[in-house]
Coordinates of C-alpha atoms in Angstrom, one line a residue:
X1 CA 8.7 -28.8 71.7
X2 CA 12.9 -27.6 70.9
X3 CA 15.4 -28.9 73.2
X4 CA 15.8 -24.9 74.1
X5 CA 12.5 -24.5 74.5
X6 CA 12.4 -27.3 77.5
X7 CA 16.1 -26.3 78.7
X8 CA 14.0 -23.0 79.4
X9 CA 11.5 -24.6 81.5
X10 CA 13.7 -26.4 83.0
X11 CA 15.3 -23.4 84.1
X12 CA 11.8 -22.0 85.1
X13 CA 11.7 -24.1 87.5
X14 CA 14.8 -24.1 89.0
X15 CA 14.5 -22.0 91.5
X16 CA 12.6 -23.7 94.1
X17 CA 13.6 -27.5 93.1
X18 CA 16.3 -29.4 94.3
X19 CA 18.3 -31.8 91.6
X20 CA 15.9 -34.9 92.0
X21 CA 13.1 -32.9 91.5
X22 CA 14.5 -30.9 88.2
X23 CA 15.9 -34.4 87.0
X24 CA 12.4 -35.8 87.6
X25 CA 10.8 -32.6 85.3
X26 CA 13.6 -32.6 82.8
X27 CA 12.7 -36.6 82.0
X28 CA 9.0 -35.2 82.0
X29 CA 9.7 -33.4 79.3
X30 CA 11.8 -35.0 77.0
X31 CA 9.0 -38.0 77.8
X32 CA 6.6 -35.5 76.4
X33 CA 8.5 -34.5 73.1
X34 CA 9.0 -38.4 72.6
X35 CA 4.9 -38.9 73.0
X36 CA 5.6 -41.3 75.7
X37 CA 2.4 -39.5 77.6
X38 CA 2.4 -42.8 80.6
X39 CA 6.4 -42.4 81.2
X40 CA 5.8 -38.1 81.0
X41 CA 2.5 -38.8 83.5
X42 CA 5.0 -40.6 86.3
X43 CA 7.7 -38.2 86.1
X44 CA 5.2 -34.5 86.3
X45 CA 3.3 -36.7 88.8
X46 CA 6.8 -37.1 90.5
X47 CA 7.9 -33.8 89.9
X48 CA 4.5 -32.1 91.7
X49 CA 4.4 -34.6 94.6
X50 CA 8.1 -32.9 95.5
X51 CA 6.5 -29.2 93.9
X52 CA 3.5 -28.8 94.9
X53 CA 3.5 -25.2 95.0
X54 CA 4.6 -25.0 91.1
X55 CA 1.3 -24.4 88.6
X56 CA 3.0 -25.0 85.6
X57 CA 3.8 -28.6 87.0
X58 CA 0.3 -29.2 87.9
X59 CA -1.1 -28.2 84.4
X60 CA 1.6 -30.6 83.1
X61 CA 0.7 -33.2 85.1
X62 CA -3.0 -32.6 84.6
X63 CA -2.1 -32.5 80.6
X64 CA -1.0 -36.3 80.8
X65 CA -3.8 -37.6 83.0
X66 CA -7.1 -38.9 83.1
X67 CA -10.3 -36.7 83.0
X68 CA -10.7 -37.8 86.9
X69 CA -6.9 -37.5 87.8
X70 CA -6.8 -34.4 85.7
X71 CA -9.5 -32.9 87.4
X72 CA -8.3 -33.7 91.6
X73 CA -4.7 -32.4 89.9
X74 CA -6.3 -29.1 89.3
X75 CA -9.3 -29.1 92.4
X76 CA -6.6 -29.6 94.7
X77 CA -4.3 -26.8 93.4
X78 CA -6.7 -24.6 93.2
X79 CA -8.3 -25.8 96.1
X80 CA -4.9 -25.0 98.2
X81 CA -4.1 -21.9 96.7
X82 CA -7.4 -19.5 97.3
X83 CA -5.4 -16.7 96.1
X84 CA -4.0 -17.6 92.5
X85 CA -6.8 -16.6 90.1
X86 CA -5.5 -18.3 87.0
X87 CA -5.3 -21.9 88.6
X88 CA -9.7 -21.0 89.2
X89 CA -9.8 -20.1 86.0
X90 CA -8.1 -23.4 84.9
X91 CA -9.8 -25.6 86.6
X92 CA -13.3 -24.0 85.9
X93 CA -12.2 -24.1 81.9
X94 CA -10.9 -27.8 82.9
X95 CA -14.5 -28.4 83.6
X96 CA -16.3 -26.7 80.7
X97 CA -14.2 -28.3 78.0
X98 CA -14.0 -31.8 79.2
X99 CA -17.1 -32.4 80.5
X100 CA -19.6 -30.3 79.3
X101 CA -22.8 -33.3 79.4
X102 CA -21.7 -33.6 83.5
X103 CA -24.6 -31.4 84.9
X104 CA -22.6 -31.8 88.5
X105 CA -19.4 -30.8 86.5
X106 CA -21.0 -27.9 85.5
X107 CA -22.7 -26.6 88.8
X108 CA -18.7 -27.2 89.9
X109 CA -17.5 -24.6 87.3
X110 CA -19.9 -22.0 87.9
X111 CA -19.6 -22.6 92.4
X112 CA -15.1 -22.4 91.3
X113 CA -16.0 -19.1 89.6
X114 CA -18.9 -17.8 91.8
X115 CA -16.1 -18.4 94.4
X116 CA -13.6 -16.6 92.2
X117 CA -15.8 -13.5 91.6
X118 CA -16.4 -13.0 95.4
X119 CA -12.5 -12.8 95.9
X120 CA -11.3 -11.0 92.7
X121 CA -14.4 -9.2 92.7
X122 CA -14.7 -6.9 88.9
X123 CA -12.1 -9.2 87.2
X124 CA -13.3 -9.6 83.5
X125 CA -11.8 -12.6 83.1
X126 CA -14.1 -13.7 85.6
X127 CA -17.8 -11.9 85.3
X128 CA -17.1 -13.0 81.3
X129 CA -17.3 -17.0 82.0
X130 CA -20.1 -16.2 84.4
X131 CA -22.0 -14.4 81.6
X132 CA -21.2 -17.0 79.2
X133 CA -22.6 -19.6 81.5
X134 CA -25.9 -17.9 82.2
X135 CA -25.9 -17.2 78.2
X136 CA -25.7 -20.9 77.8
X137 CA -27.9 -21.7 80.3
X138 CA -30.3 -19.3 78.9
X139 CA -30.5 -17.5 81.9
X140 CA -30.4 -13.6 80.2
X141 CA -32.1 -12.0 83.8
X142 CA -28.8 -13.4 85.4
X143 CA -26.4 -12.0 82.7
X144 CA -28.0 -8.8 82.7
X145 CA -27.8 -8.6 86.4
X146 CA -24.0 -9.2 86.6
X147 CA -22.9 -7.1 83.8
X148 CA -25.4 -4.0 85.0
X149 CA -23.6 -4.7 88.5
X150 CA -19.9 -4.4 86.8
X151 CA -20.7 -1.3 84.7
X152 CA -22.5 0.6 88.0
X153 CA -18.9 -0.2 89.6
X154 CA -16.4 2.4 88.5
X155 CA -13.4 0.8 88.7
X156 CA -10.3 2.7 87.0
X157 CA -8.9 0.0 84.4
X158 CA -9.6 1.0 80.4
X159 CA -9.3 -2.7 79.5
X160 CA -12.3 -3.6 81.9
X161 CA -14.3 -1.2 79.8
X162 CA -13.5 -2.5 76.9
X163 CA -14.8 -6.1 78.2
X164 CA -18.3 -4.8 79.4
X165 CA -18.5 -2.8 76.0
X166 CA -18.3 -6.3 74.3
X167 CA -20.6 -7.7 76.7
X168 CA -22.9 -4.7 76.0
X169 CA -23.4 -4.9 72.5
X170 CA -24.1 -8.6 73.1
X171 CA -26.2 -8.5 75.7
X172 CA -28.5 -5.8 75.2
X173 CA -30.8 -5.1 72.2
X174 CA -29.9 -1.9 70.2
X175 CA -33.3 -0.9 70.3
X176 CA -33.2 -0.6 74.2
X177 CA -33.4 3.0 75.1
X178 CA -30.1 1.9 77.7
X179 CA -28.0 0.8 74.8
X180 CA -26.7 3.9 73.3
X181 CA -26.1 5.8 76.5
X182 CA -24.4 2.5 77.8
X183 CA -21.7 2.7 75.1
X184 CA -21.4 6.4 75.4
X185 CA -20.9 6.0 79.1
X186 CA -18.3 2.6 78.6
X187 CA -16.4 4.5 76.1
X188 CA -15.7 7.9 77.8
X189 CA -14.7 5.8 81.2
X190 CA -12.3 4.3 78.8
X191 CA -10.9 7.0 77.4
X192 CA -10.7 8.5 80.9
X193 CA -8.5 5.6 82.3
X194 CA -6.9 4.7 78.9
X195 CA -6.1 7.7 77.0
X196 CA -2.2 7.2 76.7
X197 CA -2.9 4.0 75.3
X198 CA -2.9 4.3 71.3
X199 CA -5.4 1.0 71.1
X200 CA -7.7 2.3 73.4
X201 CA -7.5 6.2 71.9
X202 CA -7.7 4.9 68.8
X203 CA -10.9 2.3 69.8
X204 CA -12.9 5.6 71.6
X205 CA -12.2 7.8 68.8
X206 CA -13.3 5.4 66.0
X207 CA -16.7 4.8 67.9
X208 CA -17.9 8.2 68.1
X209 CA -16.7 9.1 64.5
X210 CA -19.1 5.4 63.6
X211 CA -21.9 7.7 65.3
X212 CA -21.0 10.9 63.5
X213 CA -19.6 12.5 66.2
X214 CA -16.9 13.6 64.6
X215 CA -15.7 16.6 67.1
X216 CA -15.4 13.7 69.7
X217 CA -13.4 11.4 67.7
X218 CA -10.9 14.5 67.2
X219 CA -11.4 15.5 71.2
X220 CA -10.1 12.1 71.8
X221 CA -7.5 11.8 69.8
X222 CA -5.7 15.7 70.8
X223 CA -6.2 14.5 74.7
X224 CA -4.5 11.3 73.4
X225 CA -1.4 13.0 71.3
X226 CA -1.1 15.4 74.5
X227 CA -0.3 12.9 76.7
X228 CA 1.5 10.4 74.2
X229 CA 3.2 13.1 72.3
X230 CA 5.0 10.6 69.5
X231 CA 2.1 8.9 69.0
X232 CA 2.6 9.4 65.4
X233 CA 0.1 6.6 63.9
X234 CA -2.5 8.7 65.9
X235 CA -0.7 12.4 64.5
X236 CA -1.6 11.3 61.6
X237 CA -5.1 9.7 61.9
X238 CA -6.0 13.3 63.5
X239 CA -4.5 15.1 61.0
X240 CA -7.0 13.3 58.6
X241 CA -9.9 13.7 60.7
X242 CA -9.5 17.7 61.1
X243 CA -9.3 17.8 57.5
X244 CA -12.5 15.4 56.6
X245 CA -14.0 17.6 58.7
X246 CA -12.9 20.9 57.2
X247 CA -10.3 22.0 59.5
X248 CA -7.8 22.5 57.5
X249 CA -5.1 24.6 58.9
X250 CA -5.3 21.9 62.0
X251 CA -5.1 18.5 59.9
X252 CA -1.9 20.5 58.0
X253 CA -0.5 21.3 60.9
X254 CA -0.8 18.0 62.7
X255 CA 0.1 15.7 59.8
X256 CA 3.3 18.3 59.5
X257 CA 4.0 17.9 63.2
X258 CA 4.4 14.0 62.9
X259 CA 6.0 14.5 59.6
X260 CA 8.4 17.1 62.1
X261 CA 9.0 13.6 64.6
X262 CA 9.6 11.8 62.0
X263 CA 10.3 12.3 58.5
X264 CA 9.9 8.7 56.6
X265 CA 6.0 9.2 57.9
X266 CA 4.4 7.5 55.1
X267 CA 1.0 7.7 55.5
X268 CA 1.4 11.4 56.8
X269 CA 3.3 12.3 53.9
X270 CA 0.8 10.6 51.3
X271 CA -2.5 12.6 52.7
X272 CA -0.4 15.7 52.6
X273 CA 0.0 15.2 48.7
X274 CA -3.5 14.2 48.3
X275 CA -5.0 17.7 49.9
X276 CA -2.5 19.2 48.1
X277 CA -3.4 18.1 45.3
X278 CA -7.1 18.9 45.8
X279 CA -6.3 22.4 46.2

């Protein structure tokens, strides 16, 4: 760790904590850079007895403690703040990674993020470790359940759909007559809540050009450009579609438009000589 690099967390913290408590972090962390993990335990172990409301402490402190004291360091954050996901999500991958032969440690995880899911109910980061755990546990009824539950909920959020398409195509055998219509149905939803976003556009149009759909590919991409209009990476990727697919006054037209934005458009400029020279 650089000296700035702690003079930044020091700062971090600095907001809520009085002088003994940032002098008591401060010697946490240069214990820390030094390797002095006992000395760095007593002063983060300091520091969170006077902070305990500070999460970065208590993943600090945890860091430089026993698997026991690690894990009350992170039960009793989480335990006392119901309504800060990531310390959950901590202490439930706390529990996975350290202890994975503890069958109680284990049934712990999966109660901290059954617990989780009830009050950030639809949160990926959440339903995804569940899954994982059924997976592991060889429980496929159970992962099927939850992720058919978190597709029938349509909740507006294009990154969520990207999730449970991942989860699909894991999940469910291609031969299932669901499968296809699952993706189609995942795909538009993102695409609906995601179009101005250039990974997402760019994610929906490349899956239906994969299954030949090439009209929808292009559909996506024009409802993309009209709301992003200097999305020129994606200008131009339409401008080749319309012209694989024999549209040719379109794909001119577009890859002239982003050349029009933006003149040192490479790629624009290089499929524009190629279909020219084709002619």
């Amino acid at each position: 760790m650089t000296r700035s690099l702690i003079i930044l967390l020091i700062v971090a913290t600095a907001a809520r904590a009085d002088v003994a408590t940032l002098s008591s972090y401060a010697k946490g962390l240069y214990a820390e850079r030094a390797g002095l993990r006992d000395e760095a335990r007593t002063h983060f172990e300091a520091t969170l007895a006077a902070d305990p409301e500070s999460f970065t402490v208590a993943q600090r402190t945890a860091n430089h403690q026993d698997l026991a004291s690690a894990s009350k360091t992170l039960r009793t954050y989480a335990t006392k703040h119901p309504a800060h996901l990531a310390s959950h999500l901590h202490y439930a991958d706390f529990l996975r990674d350290n202890a994975s032969d503890d069958t109680m440690a284990e049934k712990v995880a999966l109660a901290t993020l059954a617990a989780a899911h009830e009050r950030f109910p639809h949160t990926p980061a959440i339903f995804s470790r569940l899954i994982t755990i059924h997976e592991e546990n060889e429980d496929r009824e159970a992962s099927l359940a939850l992720l058919r539950n978190e597709i029938a909920h349509d909740q507006p959020d294009a990154y969520r759909w990207v999730s449970l398409i991942q989860l699909t195509r894991t999940l469910i055998s291609g031969d299932a007559p669901e499968f296809q219509s699952t993706l189609d149905t995942l795909h538009d939803r993102a695409s609906r809540d995601g179009i101005a976003d250039p990974a997402i556009a760019r994610r929906v149009s490349d899956y239906y050009r994969a299954k030949g759909d090439t009209q929808k590919a292009i559909d996506t991409l024009t409802n993309h450009i009209a709301s992003v209009p200097d999305s020129l990476e994606l200008r131009t990727r339409l401008g080749l579609l319309l012209l694989s697919s024999n549209q040719e006054v379109a794909g001119v037209n577009m890859l002239e438009s982003a050349i029009a934005i933006d003149p040192d458009q490479t790629y624009a400029h290089r499929a524009l000589a190629q279909y020219y020279e084709s002619q």
